XYZ file of N, CA and C in Angstrom:
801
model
N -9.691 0.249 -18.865
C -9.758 0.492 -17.427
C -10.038 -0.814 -16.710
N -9.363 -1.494 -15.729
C -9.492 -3.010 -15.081
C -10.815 -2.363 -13.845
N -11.239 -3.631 -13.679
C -12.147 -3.726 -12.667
C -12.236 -3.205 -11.839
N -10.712 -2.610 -11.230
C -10.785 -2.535 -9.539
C -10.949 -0.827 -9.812
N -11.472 -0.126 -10.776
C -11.461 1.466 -10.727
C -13.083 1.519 -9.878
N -12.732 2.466 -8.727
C -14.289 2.871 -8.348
C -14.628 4.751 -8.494
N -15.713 4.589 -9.194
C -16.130 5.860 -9.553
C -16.856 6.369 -8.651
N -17.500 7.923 -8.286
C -18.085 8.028 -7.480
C -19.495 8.201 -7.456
N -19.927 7.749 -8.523
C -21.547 7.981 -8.905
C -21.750 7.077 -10.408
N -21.671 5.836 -10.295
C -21.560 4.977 -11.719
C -22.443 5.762 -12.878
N -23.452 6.244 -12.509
C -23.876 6.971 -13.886
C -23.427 8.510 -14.143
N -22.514 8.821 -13.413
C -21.942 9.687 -14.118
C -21.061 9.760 -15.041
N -21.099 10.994 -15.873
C -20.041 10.553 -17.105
C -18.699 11.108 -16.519
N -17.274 9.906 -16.699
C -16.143 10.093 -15.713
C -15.357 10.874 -16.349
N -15.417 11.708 -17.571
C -14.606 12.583 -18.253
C -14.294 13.436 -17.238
N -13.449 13.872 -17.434
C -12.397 15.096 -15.866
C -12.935 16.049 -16.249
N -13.806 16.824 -16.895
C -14.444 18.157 -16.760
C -16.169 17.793 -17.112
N -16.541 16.526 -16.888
C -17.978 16.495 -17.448
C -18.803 17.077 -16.748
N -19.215 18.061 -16.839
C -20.596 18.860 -16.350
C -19.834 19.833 -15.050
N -18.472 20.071 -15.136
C -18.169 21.057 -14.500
C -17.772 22.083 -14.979
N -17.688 23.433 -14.127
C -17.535 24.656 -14.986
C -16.039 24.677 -14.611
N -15.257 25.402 -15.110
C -13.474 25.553 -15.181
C -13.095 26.356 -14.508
N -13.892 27.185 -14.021
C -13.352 27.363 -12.968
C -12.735 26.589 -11.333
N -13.446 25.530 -11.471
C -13.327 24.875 -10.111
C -12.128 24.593 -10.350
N -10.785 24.799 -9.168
C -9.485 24.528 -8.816
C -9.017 23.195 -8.665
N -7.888 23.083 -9.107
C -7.225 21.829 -9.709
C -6.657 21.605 -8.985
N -5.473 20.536 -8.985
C -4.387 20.106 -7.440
C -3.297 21.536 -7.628
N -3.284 22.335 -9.023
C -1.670 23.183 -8.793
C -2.282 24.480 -8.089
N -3.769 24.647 -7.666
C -4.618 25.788 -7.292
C -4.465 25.257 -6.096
N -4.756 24.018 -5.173
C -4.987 24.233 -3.542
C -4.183 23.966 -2.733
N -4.206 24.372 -2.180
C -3.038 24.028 -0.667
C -2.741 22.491 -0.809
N -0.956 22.149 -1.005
C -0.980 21.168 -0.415
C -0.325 20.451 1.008
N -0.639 21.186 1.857
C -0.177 21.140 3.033
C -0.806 21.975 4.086
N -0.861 21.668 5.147
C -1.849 22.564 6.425
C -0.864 23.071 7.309
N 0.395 23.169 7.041
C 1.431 23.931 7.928
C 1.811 22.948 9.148
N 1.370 21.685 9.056
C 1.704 20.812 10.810
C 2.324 20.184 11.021
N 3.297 19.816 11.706
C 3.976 18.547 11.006
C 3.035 17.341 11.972
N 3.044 16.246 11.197
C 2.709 15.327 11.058
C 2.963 13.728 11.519
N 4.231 14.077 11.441
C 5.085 12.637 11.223
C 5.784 12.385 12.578
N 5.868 10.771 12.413
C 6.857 10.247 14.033
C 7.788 9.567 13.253
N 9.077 9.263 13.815
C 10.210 8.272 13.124
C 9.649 7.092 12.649
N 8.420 6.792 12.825
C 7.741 5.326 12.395
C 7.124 5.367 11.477
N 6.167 6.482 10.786
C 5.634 7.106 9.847
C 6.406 6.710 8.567
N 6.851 7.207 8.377
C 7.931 7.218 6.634
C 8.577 6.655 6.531
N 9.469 5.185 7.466
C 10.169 4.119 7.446
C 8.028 3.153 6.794
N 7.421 3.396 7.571
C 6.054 2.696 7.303
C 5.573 2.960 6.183
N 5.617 4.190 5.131
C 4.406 4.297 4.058
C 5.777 3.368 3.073
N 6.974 3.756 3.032
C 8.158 2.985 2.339
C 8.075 1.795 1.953
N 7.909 1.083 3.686
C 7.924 -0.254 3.649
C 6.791 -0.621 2.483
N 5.683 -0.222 2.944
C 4.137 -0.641 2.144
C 4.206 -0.605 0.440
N 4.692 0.923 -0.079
C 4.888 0.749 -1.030
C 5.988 -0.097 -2.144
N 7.079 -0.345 -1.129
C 7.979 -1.288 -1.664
C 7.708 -2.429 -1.922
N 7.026 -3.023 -1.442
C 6.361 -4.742 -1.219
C 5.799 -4.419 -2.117
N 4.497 -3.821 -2.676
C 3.370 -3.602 -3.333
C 3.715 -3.583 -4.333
N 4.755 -2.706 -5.036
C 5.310 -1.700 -6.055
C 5.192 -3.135 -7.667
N 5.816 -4.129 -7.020
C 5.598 -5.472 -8.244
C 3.959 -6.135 -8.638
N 3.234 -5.928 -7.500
C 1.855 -6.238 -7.679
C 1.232 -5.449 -8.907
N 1.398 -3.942 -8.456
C 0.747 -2.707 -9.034
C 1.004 -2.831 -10.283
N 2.955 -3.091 -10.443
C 2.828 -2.926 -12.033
C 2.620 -4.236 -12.657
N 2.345 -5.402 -12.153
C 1.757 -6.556 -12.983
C 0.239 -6.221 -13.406
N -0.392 -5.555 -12.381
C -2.003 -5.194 -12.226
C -2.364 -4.024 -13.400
N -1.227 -2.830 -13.474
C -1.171 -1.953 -14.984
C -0.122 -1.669 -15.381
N -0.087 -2.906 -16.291
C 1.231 -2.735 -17.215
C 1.603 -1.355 -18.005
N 0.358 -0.543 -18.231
C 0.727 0.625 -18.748
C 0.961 1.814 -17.564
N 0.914 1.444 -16.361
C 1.468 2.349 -15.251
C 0.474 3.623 -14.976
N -0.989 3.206 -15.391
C -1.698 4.268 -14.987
C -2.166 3.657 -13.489
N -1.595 3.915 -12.697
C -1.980 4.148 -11.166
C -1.299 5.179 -10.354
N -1.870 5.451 -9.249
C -0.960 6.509 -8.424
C -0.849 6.141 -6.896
N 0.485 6.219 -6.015
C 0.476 6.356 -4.098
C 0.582 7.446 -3.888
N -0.703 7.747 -3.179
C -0.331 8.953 -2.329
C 0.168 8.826 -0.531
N 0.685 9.465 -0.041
C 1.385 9.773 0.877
C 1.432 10.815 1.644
N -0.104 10.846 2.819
C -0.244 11.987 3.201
C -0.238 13.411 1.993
N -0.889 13.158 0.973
C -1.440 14.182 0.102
C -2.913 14.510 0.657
N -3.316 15.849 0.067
C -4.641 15.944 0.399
C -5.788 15.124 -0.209
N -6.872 14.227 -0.597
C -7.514 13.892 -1.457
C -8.734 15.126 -1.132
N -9.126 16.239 -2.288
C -10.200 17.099 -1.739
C -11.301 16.360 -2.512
N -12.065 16.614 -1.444
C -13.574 15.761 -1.789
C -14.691 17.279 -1.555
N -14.490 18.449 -1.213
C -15.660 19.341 -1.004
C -14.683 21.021 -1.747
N -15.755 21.757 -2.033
C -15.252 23.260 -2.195
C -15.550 23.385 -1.288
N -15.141 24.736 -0.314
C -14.903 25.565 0.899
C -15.615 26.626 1.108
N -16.213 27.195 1.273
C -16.382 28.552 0.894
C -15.857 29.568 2.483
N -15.044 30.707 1.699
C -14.044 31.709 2.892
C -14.770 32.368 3.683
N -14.682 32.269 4.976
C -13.404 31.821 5.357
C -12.775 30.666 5.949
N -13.311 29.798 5.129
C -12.850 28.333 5.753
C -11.766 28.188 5.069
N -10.434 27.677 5.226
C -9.662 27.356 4.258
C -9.736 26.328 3.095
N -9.459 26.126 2.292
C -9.470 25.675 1.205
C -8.964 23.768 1.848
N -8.186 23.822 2.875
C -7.286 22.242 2.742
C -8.312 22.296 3.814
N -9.215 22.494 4.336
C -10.566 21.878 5.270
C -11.641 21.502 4.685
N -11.688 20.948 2.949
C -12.373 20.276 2.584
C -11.398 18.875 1.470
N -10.480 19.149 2.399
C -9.812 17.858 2.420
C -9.239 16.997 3.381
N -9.158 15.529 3.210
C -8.261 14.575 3.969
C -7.247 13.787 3.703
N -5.633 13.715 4.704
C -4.927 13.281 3.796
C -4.382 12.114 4.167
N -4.936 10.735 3.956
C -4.343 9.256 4.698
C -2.958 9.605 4.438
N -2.437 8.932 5.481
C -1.262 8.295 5.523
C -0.343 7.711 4.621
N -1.549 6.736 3.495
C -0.927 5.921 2.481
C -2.456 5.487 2.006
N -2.329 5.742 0.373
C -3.675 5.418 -0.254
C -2.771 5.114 -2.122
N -3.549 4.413 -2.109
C -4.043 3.657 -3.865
C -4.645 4.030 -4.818
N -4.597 4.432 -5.666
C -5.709 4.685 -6.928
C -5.472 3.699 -7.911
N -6.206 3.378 -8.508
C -5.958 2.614 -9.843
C -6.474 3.351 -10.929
N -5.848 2.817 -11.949
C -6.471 3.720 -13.606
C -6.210 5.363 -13.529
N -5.402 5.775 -13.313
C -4.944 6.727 -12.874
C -3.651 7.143 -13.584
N -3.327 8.566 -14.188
C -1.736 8.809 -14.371
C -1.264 9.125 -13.065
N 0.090 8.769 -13.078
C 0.636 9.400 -11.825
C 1.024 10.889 -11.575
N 1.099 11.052 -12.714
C 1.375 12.842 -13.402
C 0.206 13.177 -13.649
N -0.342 14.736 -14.129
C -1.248 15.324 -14.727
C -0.171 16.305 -15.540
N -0.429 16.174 -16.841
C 0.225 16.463 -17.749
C 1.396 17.005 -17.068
N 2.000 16.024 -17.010
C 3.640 16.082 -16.899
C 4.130 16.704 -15.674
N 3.424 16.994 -14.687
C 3.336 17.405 -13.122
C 3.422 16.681 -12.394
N 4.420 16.979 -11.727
C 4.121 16.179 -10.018
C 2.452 16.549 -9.212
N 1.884 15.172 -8.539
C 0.585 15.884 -8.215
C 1.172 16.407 -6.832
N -0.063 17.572 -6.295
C 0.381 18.202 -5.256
C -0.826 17.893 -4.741
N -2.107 17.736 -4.980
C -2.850 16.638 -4.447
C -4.086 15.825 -5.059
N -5.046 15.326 -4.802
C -5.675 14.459 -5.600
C -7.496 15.199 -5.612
N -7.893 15.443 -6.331
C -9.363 16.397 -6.531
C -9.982 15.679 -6.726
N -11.212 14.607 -6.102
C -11.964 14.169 -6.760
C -12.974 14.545 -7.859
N -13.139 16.206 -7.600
C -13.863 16.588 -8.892
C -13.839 16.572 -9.876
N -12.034 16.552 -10.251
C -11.462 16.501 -11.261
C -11.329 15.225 -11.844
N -11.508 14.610 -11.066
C -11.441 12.917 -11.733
C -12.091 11.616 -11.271
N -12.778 11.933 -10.253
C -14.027 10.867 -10.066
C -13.453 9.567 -9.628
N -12.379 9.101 -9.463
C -12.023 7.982 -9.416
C -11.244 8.026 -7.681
N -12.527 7.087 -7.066
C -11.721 7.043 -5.497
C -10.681 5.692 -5.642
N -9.418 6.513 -4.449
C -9.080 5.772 -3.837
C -9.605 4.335 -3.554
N -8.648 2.797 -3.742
C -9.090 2.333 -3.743
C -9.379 1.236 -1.859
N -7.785 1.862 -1.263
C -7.520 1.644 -0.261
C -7.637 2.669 0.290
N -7.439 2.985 1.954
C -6.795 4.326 2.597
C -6.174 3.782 3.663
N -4.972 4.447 4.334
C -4.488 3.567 5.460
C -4.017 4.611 6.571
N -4.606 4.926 7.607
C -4.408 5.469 8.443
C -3.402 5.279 9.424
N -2.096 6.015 9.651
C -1.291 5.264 11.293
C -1.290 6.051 12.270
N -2.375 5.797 13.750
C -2.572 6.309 14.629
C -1.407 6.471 15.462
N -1.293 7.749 15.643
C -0.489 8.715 16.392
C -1.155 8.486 17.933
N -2.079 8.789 17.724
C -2.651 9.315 19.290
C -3.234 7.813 20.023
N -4.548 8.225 20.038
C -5.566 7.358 20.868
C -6.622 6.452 20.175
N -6.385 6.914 18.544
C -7.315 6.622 17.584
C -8.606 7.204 17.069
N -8.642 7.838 17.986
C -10.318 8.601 18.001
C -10.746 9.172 16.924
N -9.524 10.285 16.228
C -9.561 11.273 15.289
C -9.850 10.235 13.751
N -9.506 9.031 13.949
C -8.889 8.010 12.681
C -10.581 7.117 12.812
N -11.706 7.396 14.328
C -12.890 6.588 14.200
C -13.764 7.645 14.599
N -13.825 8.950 14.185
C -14.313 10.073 14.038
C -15.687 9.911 12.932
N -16.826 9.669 13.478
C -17.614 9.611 12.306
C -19.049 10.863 12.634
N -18.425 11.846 12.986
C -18.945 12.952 12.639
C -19.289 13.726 11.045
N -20.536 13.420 10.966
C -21.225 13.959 9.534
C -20.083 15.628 9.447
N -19.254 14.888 8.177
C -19.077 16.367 7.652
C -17.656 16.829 8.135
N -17.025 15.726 8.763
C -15.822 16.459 9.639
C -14.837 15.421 10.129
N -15.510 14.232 10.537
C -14.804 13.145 11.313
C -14.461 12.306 9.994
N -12.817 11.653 10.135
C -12.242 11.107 9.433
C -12.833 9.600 8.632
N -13.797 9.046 9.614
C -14.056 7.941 9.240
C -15.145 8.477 8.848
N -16.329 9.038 8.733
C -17.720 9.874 8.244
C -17.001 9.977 6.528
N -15.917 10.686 6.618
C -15.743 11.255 5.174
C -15.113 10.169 3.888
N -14.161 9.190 5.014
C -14.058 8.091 3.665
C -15.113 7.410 3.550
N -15.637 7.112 4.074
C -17.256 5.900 3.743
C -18.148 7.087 3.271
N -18.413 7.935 3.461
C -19.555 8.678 3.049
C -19.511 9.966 2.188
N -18.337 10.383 1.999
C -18.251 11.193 0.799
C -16.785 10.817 -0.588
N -15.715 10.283 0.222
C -15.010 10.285 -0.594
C -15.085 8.374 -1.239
N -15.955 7.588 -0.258
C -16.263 6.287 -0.162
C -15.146 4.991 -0.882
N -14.148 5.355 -0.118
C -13.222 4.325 -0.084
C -13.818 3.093 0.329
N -13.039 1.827 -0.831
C -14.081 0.412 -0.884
C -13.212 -0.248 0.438
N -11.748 0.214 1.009
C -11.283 -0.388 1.966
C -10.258 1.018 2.945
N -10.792 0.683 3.732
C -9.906 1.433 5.025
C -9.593 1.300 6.219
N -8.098 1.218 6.293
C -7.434 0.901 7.049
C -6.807 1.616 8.720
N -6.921 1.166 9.909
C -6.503 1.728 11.153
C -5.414 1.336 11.735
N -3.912 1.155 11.668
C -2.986 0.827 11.775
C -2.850 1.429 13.170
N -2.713 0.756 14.161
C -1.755 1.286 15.977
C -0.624 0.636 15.817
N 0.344 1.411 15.798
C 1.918 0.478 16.117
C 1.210 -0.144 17.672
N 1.479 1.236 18.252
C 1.720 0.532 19.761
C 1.029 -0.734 20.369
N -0.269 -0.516 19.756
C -0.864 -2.214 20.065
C -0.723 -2.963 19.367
N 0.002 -2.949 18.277
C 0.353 -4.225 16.806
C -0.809 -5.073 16.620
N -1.803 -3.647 16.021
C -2.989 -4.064 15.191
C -2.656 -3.269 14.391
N -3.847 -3.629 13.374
C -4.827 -3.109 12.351
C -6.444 -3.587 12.150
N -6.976 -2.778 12.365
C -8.549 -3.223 11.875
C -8.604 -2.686 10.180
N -9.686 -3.086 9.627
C -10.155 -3.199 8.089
C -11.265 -2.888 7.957
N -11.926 -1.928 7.462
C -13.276 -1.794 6.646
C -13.713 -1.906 5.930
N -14.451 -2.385 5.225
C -14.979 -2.498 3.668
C -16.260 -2.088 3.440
N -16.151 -1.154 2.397
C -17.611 -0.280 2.217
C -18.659 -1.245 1.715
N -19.776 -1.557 1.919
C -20.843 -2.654 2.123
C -22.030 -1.901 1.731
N -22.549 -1.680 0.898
C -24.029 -0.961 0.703
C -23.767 0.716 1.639
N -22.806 0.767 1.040
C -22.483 2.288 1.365
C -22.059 2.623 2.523
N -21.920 1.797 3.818
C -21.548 1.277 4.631
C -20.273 0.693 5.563
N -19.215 1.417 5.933
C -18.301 -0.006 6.178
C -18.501 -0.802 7.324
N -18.206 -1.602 6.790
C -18.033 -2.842 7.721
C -17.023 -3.495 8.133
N -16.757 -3.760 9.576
C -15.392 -4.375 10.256
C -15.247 -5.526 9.462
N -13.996 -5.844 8.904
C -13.558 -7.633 8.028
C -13.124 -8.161 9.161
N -13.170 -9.112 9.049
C -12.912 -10.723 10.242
C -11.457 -10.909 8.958
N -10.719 -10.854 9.930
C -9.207 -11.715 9.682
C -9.597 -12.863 9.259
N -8.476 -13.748 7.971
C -8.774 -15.355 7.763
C -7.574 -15.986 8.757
N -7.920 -16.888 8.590
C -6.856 -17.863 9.239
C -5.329 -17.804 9.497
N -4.941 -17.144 9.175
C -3.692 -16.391 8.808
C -3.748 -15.109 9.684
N -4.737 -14.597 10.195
C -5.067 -13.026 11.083
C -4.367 -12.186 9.511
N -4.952 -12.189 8.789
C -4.691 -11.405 7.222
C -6.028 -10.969 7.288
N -6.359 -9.774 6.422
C -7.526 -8.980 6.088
C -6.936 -9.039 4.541
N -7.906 -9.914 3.570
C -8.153 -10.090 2.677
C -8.627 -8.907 1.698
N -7.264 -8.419 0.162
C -7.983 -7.199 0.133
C -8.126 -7.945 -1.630
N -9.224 -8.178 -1.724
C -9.251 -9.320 -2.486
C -9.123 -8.600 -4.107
N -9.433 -7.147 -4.723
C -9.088 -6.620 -5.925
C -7.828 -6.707 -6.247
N -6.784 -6.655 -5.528
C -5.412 -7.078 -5.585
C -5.166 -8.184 -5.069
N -5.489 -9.151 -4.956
C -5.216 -10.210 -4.438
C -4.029 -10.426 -3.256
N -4.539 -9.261 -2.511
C -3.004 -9.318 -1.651
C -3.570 -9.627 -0.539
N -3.413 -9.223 0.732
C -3.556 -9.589 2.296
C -2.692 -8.720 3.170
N -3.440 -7.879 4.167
C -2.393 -6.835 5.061
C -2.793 -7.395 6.907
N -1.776 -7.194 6.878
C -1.783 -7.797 8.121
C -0.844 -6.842 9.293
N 0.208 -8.137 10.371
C 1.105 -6.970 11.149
C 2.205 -8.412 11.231
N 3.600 -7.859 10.934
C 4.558 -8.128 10.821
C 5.803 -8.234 11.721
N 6.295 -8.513 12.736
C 7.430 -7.992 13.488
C 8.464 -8.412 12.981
N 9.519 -7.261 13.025
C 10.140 -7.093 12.306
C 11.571 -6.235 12.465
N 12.591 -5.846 11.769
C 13.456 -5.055 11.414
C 13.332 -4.274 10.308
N 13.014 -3.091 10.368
C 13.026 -2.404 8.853
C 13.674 -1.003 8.913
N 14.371 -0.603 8.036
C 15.238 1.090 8.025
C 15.753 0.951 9.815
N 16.531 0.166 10.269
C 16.985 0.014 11.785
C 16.175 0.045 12.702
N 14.593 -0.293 12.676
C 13.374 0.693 13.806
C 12.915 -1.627 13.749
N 12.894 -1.971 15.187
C 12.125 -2.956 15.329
C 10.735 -2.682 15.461
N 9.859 -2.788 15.291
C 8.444 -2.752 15.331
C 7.458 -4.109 14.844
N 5.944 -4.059 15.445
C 5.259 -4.257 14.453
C 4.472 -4.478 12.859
N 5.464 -4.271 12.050
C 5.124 -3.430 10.607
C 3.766 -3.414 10.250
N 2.794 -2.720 9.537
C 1.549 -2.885 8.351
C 2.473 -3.538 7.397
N 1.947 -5.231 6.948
C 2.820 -5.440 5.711
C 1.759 -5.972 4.761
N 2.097 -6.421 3.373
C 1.533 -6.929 2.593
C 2.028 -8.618 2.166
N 1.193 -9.375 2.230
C 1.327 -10.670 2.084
C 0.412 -11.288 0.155
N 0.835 -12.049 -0.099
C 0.034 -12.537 -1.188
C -1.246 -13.473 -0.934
N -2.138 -13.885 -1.630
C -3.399 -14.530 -1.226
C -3.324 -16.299 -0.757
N -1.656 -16.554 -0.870
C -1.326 -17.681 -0.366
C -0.726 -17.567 0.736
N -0.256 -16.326 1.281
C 0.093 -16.340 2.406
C 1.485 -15.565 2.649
N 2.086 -15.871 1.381
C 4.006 -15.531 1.461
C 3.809 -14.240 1.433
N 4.939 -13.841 2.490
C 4.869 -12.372 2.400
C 6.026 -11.690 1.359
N 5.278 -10.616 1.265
C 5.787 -9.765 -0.028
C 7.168 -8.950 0.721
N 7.846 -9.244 -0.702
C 9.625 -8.745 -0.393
C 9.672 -7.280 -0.746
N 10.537 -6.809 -0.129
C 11.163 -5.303 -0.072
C 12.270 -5.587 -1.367
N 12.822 -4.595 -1.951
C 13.806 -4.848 -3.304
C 14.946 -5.507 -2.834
N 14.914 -4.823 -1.085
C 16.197 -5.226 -0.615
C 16.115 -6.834 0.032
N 14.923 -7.022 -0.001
C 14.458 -8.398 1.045
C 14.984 -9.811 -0.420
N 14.142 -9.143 -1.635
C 14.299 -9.714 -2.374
C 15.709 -10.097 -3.137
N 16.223 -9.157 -3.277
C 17.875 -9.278 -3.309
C 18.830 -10.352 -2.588
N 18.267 -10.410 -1.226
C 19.208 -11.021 -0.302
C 18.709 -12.732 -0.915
N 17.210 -12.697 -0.762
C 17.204 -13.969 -1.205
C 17.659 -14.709 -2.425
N 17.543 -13.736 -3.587
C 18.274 -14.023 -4.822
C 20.202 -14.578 -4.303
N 20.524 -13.714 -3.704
C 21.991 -14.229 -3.318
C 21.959 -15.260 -2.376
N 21.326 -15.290 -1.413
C 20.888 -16.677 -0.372
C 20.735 -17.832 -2.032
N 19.892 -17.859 -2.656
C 19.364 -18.955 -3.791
C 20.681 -19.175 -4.393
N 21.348 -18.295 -4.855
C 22.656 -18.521 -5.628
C 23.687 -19.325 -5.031
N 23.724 -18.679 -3.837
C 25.018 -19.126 -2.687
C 24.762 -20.465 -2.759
N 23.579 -21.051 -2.379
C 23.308 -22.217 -2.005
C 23.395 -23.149 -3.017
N 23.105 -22.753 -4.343
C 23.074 -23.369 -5.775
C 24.736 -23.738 -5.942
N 25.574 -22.482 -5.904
C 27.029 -22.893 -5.747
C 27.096 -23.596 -4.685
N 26.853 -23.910 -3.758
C 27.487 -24.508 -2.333
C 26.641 -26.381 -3.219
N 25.338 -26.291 -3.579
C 24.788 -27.652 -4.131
C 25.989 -28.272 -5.375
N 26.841 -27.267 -6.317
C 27.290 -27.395 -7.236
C 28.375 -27.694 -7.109
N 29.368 -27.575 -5.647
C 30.739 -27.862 -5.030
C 30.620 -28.896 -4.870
N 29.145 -29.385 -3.900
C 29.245 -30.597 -3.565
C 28.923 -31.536 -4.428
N 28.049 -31.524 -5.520
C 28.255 -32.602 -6.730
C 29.677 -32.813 -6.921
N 30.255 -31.707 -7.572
C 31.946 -31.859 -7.869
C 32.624 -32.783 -7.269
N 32.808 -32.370 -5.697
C 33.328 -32.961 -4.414
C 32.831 -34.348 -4.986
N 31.748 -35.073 -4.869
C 31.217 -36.481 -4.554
C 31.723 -36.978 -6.079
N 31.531 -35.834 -6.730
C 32.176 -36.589 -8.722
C 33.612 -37.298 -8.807
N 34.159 -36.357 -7.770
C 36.087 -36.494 -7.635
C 36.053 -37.952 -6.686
N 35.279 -37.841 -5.510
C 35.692 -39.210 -5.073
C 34.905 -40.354 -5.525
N 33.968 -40.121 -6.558
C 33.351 -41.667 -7.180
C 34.817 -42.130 -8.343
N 34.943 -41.145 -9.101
C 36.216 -41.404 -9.516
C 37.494 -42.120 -9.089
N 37.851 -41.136 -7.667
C 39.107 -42.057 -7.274
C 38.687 -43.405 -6.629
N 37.310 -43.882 -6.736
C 37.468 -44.910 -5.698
C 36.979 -45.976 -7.739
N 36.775 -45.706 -8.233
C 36.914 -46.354 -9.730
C 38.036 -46.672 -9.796
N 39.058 -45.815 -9.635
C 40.714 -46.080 -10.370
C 40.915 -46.876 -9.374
N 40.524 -47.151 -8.078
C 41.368 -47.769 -6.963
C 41.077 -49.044 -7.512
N 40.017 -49.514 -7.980
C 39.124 -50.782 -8.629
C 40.145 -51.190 -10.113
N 40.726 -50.047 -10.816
C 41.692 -50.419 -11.727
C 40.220 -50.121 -12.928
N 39.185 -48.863 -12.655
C 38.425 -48.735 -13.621
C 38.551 -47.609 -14.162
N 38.610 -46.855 -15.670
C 38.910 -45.630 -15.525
C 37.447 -45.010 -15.857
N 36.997 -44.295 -15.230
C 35.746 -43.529 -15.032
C 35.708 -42.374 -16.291
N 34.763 -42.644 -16.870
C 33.753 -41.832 -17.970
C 33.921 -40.571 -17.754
N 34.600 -39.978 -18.771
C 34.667 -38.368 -18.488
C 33.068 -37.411 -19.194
C-alpha cells in the first residue's frame, strides 16, 4: 500500500469487515442516485478533461492499478435510519481519487463508494459550483457539504471549482481542520502526494471555450489530454522530418559546390 492511502481512524484494523456485523449494506444495496439531474454542458466535458491528464500519473503511482475515479458517485459516510433515505447519508463530489483501491469489487462495476466497507478516504474531492457556492461552503454539523468532507468523511484535499469566475480555491485537512492553500508562484495549488498542481486553464476542450480545472506537473508543464499528447507526438515528428529534408537539402548543395571545385565528395 504507497503512502498516499488515508485511513479513517489509523488504529483501526482496515480489513473491509473488521468489527462490523454483515449486515451493514454494501455499494450493490444503496441508492446510487437521488433522482436529480445534476449536470450543465460544462460538467462532463470537465470531470473528462481532469481524468484524462491524470490517467498517466495514477498508473505510474500504481502500477498494479489498485486505485479508483469517482464521478459524482455517492461516497456514504453514515447509516440512515427510515425515514430518512438511505442516499442522505451520503455525498457525491463531482470528481474524487482514491488510492490503494480496486476499481471493481469482485468483478462489479462500483455503484458507489461505502466508507464502512473500506476505510480508505478519498484522497482529493473536487466540487464544480453550479450556483452561488454556498451549498459547496456549507459547514453545517451533519449536513453542509464542506462540514462532512473535513469532518466525517475527512478528505486530505478539497477542491471549489467556479467556472464563471475562473477560480478554484484548495483545502487541506490540517489537524483535522482545513485550511485555505496559498497558490505558488505559478497561481498552482500544490497537491504534493501526487506531485501534481491544479490550477485554471483557458482553453478549448470537447468545442466549449472556458476556464478549465487542469492538472499541471510539479515543474510546471501542463499535463496532456491523449489527444493533446498525440498532436504533439506528430508536431515532434513533422518537425524531425522537416530537420531531416533540410540536412539532405544542405548535403546536395555542399556536394554540388565540391564538383564545381573538380572535388568528388565522400559518399
Amino acid at each position: 500500500m504507497s503512502q498516499i492511502t488515508q485511513s479513517l481512524d489509523p488504529s483501526t484494523d482496515l480489513s473491509p469487515t473488521a468489527g462490523l456485523p454483515a449486515s451493514l449494506p454494501d455499494h450493490t444495496q444503496l441508492p446510487d442516485s437521488d433522482g436529480n439531474f445534476v449536470k450543465n454542458f460544462q460538467e462532463p466535458p470537465e470531470g473528462d478533461l481532469l481524468t484524462d491528464c491524470i490517467t498517466p500519473i495514477l498508473q505510474q503511482l500504481h502500477p498494479d492499478g489498485q486505485y479508483c475515479i469517482g464521478r459524482d458517485c455517492g461516497i456514504y459516510w453514515r447509516m440512515t435510519e427510515p425515514p430518512e433515505p438511505a442516499e442522505r447519508g451520503a455525498e457525491a463530489p463531482d470528481w474524487f481519487y482514491v488510492p490503494d483501491v480496486p476499481p471493481k469489487l469482485d468483478g462489479e462495476i462500483r455503484r458507489s463508494y461505502v466508507l464502512w466497507k473500506e476505510f480508505v478516504a478519498p484522497l482529493i474531492a473536487l466540487e464544480f459550483v453550479s450556483g452561488d457556492g454556498t451549498e459547496e461552503r456549507d459547514k453545517t454539523p451533519k449536513k453542509g457539504k464542506f462540514w462532512v468532507y473535513e469532518r466525517a468523511i475527512r478528505v486530505p484535499y478539497y477542491g471549489i471549482y467556479e467556472v464563471k469566475k475562473a477560480r478554484v480555491e484548495v483545502y487541506q485537512l490540517v489537524n483535522g481542520r482545513y485550511q485555505l492553500m496559498a497558490v505558488n508562484e505559478r497561481g498552482h495549488y500544490p497537491i504534493e502526494p501526487l506531485g501534481v498542481e491544479l490550477g485554471i486553464w483557458q482553453g478549448l476542450y470537447q468545442n466549449q471555450e472556458w476556464p478549465w480545472l487542469r492538472w499541471w506537473d510539479a515543474r510546471g508543464n501542463l499535463l496532456l489530454t491523449a489527444e493533446e499528447r498525440l498532436e504533439r507526438e506528430r508536431q515532434e515528428k513533422e518537425l524531425a522530418q522537416q530537420r531531416a529534408e533540410q540536412e539532405r537539402q544542405r548535403a546536395e548543395r555542399l556536394a554540388e559546390q565540391l564538383r564545381a571545385l573538380g572535388v568528388e565528395p565522400e559518399v
